[in-house]
Structures are given as C-alpha cells and as structure tokens.
CSV table of N, CA and C in Angstrom, one decimal:
chain,number,residue,atom,x,y,z
A,1,MET,N,1.6,-1.6,-11.0
A,1,MET,CA,0.6,-0.7,-10.6
A,1,MET,C,1.6,0.9,-10.7
A,2,ILE,N,0.9,1.9,-9.9
A,2,ILE,CA,1.2,3.2,-10.3
A,2,ILE,C,2.7,3.7,-9.3
A,3,ARG,N,4.0,3.7,-10.1
A,3,ARG,CA,5.2,3.9,-9.8
A,3,ARG,C,4.9,5.5,-9.3
A,4,ARG,N,4.7,5.8,-8.2
A,4,ARG,CA,5.2,7.0,-7.8
A,4,ARG,C,5.7,7.3,-6.5
A,5,PHE,N,6.9,6.7,-6.4
A,5,PHE,CA,7.6,6.9,-5.2
A,5,PHE,C,9.2,6.5,-5.7
A,6,GLY,N,10.5,7.0,-5.1
A,6,GLY,CA,11.6,6.7,-5.5
A,6,GLY,C,12.1,7.8,-6.6
A,7,GLU,N,12.9,7.1,-7.5
A,7,GLU,CA,13.3,8.1,-8.2
A,7,GLU,C,12.7,7.9,-9.9
A,8,SER,N,12.5,9.0,-10.4
A,8,SER,CA,11.5,9.1,-11.5
A,8,SER,C,12.0,8.3,-12.5
A,9,PRO,N,11.4,7.4,-13.7
A,9,PRO,CA,12.1,6.7,-14.6
A,9,PRO,C,12.9,7.7,-15.6
A,10,ARG,N,12.5,9.0,-15.9
A,10,ARG,CA,13.1,10.2,-16.5
A,10,ARG,C,14.0,11.2,-15.6
A,11,PRO,N,15.1,11.3,-15.8
A,11,PRO,CA,15.9,12.2,-14.9
A,11,PRO,C,15.2,13.6,-15.2
A,12,ASP,N,15.0,14.0,-16.1
A,12,ASP,CA,14.5,15.4,-16.4
A,12,ASP,C,12.8,15.7,-15.6
A,13,VAL,N,12.5,14.7,-15.2
A,13,VAL,CA,10.9,15.0,-14.7
A,13,VAL,C,10.7,14.3,-13.2
A,14,ALA,N,10.5,15.2,-12.1
A,14,ALA,CA,10.4,15.1,-10.6
A,14,ALA,C,9.3,14.8,-10.3
A,15,TYR,N,8.8,14.0,-9.5
A,15,TYR,CA,7.8,13.3,-9.1
A,15,TYR,C,7.1,14.9,-8.0
A,16,ARG,N,5.5,15.0,-8.0
A,16,ARG,CA,5.0,16.0,-7.2
A,16,ARG,C,4.1,15.4,-6.4
A,17,LEU,N,3.8,16.0,-5.4
A,17,LEU,CA,2.5,15.7,-4.6
A,17,LEU,C,1.3,16.2,-5.0
A,18,ARG,N,0.1,15.5,-5.5
A,18,ARG,CA,-0.8,15.9,-6.0
A,18,ARG,C,-2.2,15.1,-5.3
A,19,PRO,N,-2.9,15.6,-5.1
A,19,PRO,CA,-4.2,14.6,-5.0
A,19,PRO,C,-4.8,14.0,-6.2
A,20,GLY,N,-5.3,12.7,-5.8
A,20,GLY,CA,-5.8,12.2,-7.1
A,20,GLY,C,-7.1,11.4,-6.6
A,21,ALA,N,-7.8,11.0,-7.5
A,21,ALA,CA,-8.8,9.9,-7.5
A,21,ALA,C,-8.7,8.6,-8.4
A,22,TYR,N,-8.8,7.4,-7.7
A,22,TYR,CA,-8.7,6.5,-8.7
A,22,TYR,C,-9.9,5.5,-8.5
A,23,ALA,N,-10.1,4.8,-9.5
A,23,ALA,CA,-11.2,3.8,-9.6
A,23,ALA,C,-10.9,2.5,-9.4
A,24,ILE,N,-11.5,1.5,-9.0
A,24,ILE,CA,-11.6,0.1,-8.7
A,24,ILE,C,-12.7,-0.2,-9.5
A,25,LEU,N,-12.7,-0.9,-10.7
A,25,LEU,CA,-13.7,-1.2,-11.6
A,25,LEU,C,-13.6,-2.7,-11.8
A,26,PRO,N,-14.5,-3.7,-10.7
A,26,PRO,CA,-14.7,-4.8,-11.2
A,26,PRO,C,-15.9,-5.2,-12.1
A,27,HIS,N,-15.8,-6.2,-12.9
A,27,HIS,CA,-16.7,-6.7,-13.9
A,27,HIS,C,-16.5,-8.2,-13.9
A,28,ARG,N,-17.6,-8.8,-13.6
A,28,ARG,CA,-17.5,-10.5,-14.1
A,28,ARG,C,-16.0,-11.0,-13.4
A,29,GLY,N,-15.6,-10.6,-12.0
A,29,GLY,CA,-14.6,-11.2,-11.4
A,29,GLY,C,-13.2,-10.7,-12.2
A,30,ARG,N,-13.4,-9.6,-13.0
A,30,ARG,CA,-11.8,-9.2,-13.3
A,30,ARG,C,-11.9,-7.4,-13.1
A,31,LEU,N,-11.0,-7.0,-13.3
A,31,LEU,CA,-10.8,-5.3,-12.9
A,31,LEU,C,-10.1,-4.7,-14.0
A,32,LEU,N,-10.7,-3.4,-14.2
A,32,LEU,CA,-10.8,-2.8,-15.5
A,32,LEU,C,-9.5,-1.8,-15.0
A,33,VAL,N,-8.1,-2.1,-15.8
A,33,VAL,CA,-7.1,-1.6,-15.8
A,33,VAL,C,-6.9,-0.2,-16.9
A,34,THR,N,-6.1,0.6,-17.2
A,34,THR,CA,-5.4,1.4,-18.4
A,34,THR,C,-4.1,0.7,-18.6
A,35,HIS,N,-3.7,0.7,-19.9
A,35,HIS,CA,-1.8,0.4,-20.1
A,35,HIS,C,-1.6,1.6,-20.2
A,36,GLN,N,0.0,2.3,-19.8
A,36,GLN,CA,0.7,3.3,-19.9
A,36,GLN,C,1.9,2.8,-20.9
A,37,ALA,N,2.3,3.0,-22.0
A,37,ALA,CA,3.5,2.8,-22.6
A,37,ALA,C,4.7,3.6,-22.5
A,38,ASP,N,4.6,4.9,-21.6
A,38,ASP,CA,5.4,5.9,-22.0
A,38,ASP,C,5.6,6.5,-20.4
A,39,PRO,N,6.6,6.3,-19.8
A,39,PRO,CA,8.0,6.3,-19.9
A,39,PRO,C,8.3,4.9,-19.6
A,40,LEU,N,7.8,4.2,-19.0
A,40,LEU,CA,8.0,2.5,-18.8
A,40,LEU,C,6.4,2.2,-18.9
A,41,PRO,N,6.5,0.8,-19.4
A,41,PRO,CA,5.1,0.0,-19.8
A,41,PRO,C,4.7,-0.3,-18.3
A,42,GLU,N,3.2,0.2,-18.2
A,42,GLU,CA,3.0,-0.4,-16.5
A,42,GLU,C,1.3,0.0,-16.7
A,43,LEU,N,0.8,-1.0,-15.9
A,43,LEU,CA,-0.8,-1.1,-15.8
A,43,LEU,C,-1.4,-0.1,-14.6
A,44,GLN,N,-2.3,0.3,-14.8
A,44,GLN,CA,-2.5,1.7,-14.0
A,44,GLN,C,-4.3,1.5,-13.5
A,45,LEU,N,-4.6,1.9,-12.2
A,45,LEU,CA,-5.9,1.8,-12.4
A,45,LEU,C,-6.4,3.3,-13.1
A,46,PRO,N,-7.8,3.4,-13.4
A,46,PRO,CA,-8.5,4.4,-14.1
A,46,PRO,C,-8.3,5.6,-13.1
A,47,GLY,N,-7.8,6.8,-13.5
A,47,GLY,CA,-8.3,8.2,-12.4
A,47,GLY,C,-7.0,9.0,-12.9
A,48,GLY,N,-6.9,10.1,-12.1
A,48,GLY,CA,-5.8,10.8,-12.2
A,48,GLY,C,-5.9,12.0,-11.1
A,49,GLY,N,-5.3,13.1,-11.6
A,49,GLY,CA,-5.3,14.3,-10.5
A,49,GLY,C,-6.5,14.9,-10.3
A,50,ILE,N,-6.6,15.6,-9.1
A,50,ILE,CA,-7.8,16.0,-8.8
A,50,ILE,C,-7.5,18.0,-9.1
A,51,ASP,N,-8.5,18.3,-10.1
A,51,ASP,CA,-8.3,19.7,-10.4
A,51,ASP,C,-8.4,20.9,-9.5
A,52,PRO,N,-8.1,22.0,-9.4
A,52,PRO,CA,-8.4,22.9,-8.3
A,52,PRO,C,-10.0,23.3,-8.4
A,53,GLY,N,-10.8,23.4,-7.6
A,53,GLY,CA,-12.3,23.6,-7.7
A,53,GLY,C,-12.7,22.1,-7.9
A,54,GLU,N,-12.4,21.1,-8.0
A,54,GLU,CA,-13.0,19.8,-8.5
A,54,GLU,C,-13.1,19.2,-7.2
A,55,SER,N,-14.0,18.6,-6.9
A,55,SER,CA,-14.5,17.6,-5.7
A,55,SER,C,-13.8,16.3,-6.2
A,56,PRO,N,-13.4,15.4,-5.5
A,56,PRO,CA,-12.9,14.0,-5.8
A,56,PRO,C,-13.5,13.3,-6.6
A,57,VAL,N,-15.4,13.4,-5.9
A,57,VAL,CA,-16.0,12.8,-7.3
A,57,VAL,C,-16.3,12.9,-8.4
A,58,GLN,N,-16.0,14.5,-8.7
A,58,GLN,CA,-16.0,15.1,-9.7
A,58,GLN,C,-14.6,14.5,-10.9
A,59,ALA,N,-13.6,14.5,-10.1
A,59,ALA,CA,-12.4,14.6,-10.7
A,59,ALA,C,-12.3,12.8,-11.2
A,60,LEU,N,-12.8,11.7,-10.5
A,60,LEU,CA,-12.9,10.5,-11.0
A,60,LEU,C,-13.6,10.3,-11.9
A,61,TYR,N,-15.2,10.7,-12.1
A,61,TYR,CA,-15.8,10.7,-13.3
A,61,TYR,C,-15.2,11.2,-14.3
A,62,ARG,N,-14.1,12.2,-14.4
A,62,ARG,CA,-13.7,12.9,-15.8
A,62,ARG,C,-12.7,12.2,-16.2
A,63,GLU,N,-11.7,11.8,-15.0
A,63,GLU,CA,-10.6,11.1,-15.5
A,63,GLU,C,-11.0,10.0,-16.1
A,64,VAL,N,-12.1,9.0,-15.3
A,64,VAL,CA,-12.6,7.7,-15.8
A,64,VAL,C,-13.0,8.0,-17.6
A,65,PHE,N,-13.8,8.6,-17.7
A,65,PHE,CA,-14.2,9.2,-19.0
A,65,PHE,C,-13.1,9.3,-19.7
A,66,GLU,N,-12.1,10.2,-19.4
A,66,GLU,CA,-11.0,10.4,-20.4
A,66,GLU,C,-10.2,9.2,-20.5
A,67,GLU,N,-9.8,8.5,-19.8
A,67,GLU,CA,-8.8,7.2,-20.1
A,67,GLU,C,-9.7,5.8,-20.6
A,68,THR,N,-11.2,6.0,-20.2
A,68,THR,CA,-11.6,5.0,-20.7
A,68,THR,C,-12.6,5.1,-22.0
A,69,GLY,N,-13.3,6.4,-21.9
A,69,GLY,CA,-14.2,7.0,-23.2
A,69,GLY,C,-15.6,6.2,-22.7
C-alpha cells in the first residue's frame, strides 16, 4: 500500500507531513484500489491530501472522484 515512511524512492523528493483522507470501498467482497506506476508500482487506497479550507469529507469526495471518475 502507500509507502510514506523511510527514504523516498526518489532522492530529489522528500516526504512531508500532510493531512489526508482515504476511502475503503468494499464491493461484492472486494476492495477498490488505485494503481500508481511512478516512481514505483504500488496499489493505493483512493484518496489524498486535504486542501486548505477543505473538510476531510469534502477532500475525500474530491479525491475519490479525481482518482476513480
């Protein structure tokens, strides 16, 4: 899943702390995940960072829509 600890896979990019909201979306005994190919292939829960002035619920809806359509 989302590796956001330890060393960054890209030496020119550092991790930073940022609040986020992620969805667990079960459907017929399965979970919806997204695939990220770069910088390393990994499966992720749909979601992402919370923008300034945005509630966690607003961020969750926005991020899930952006990542799944």
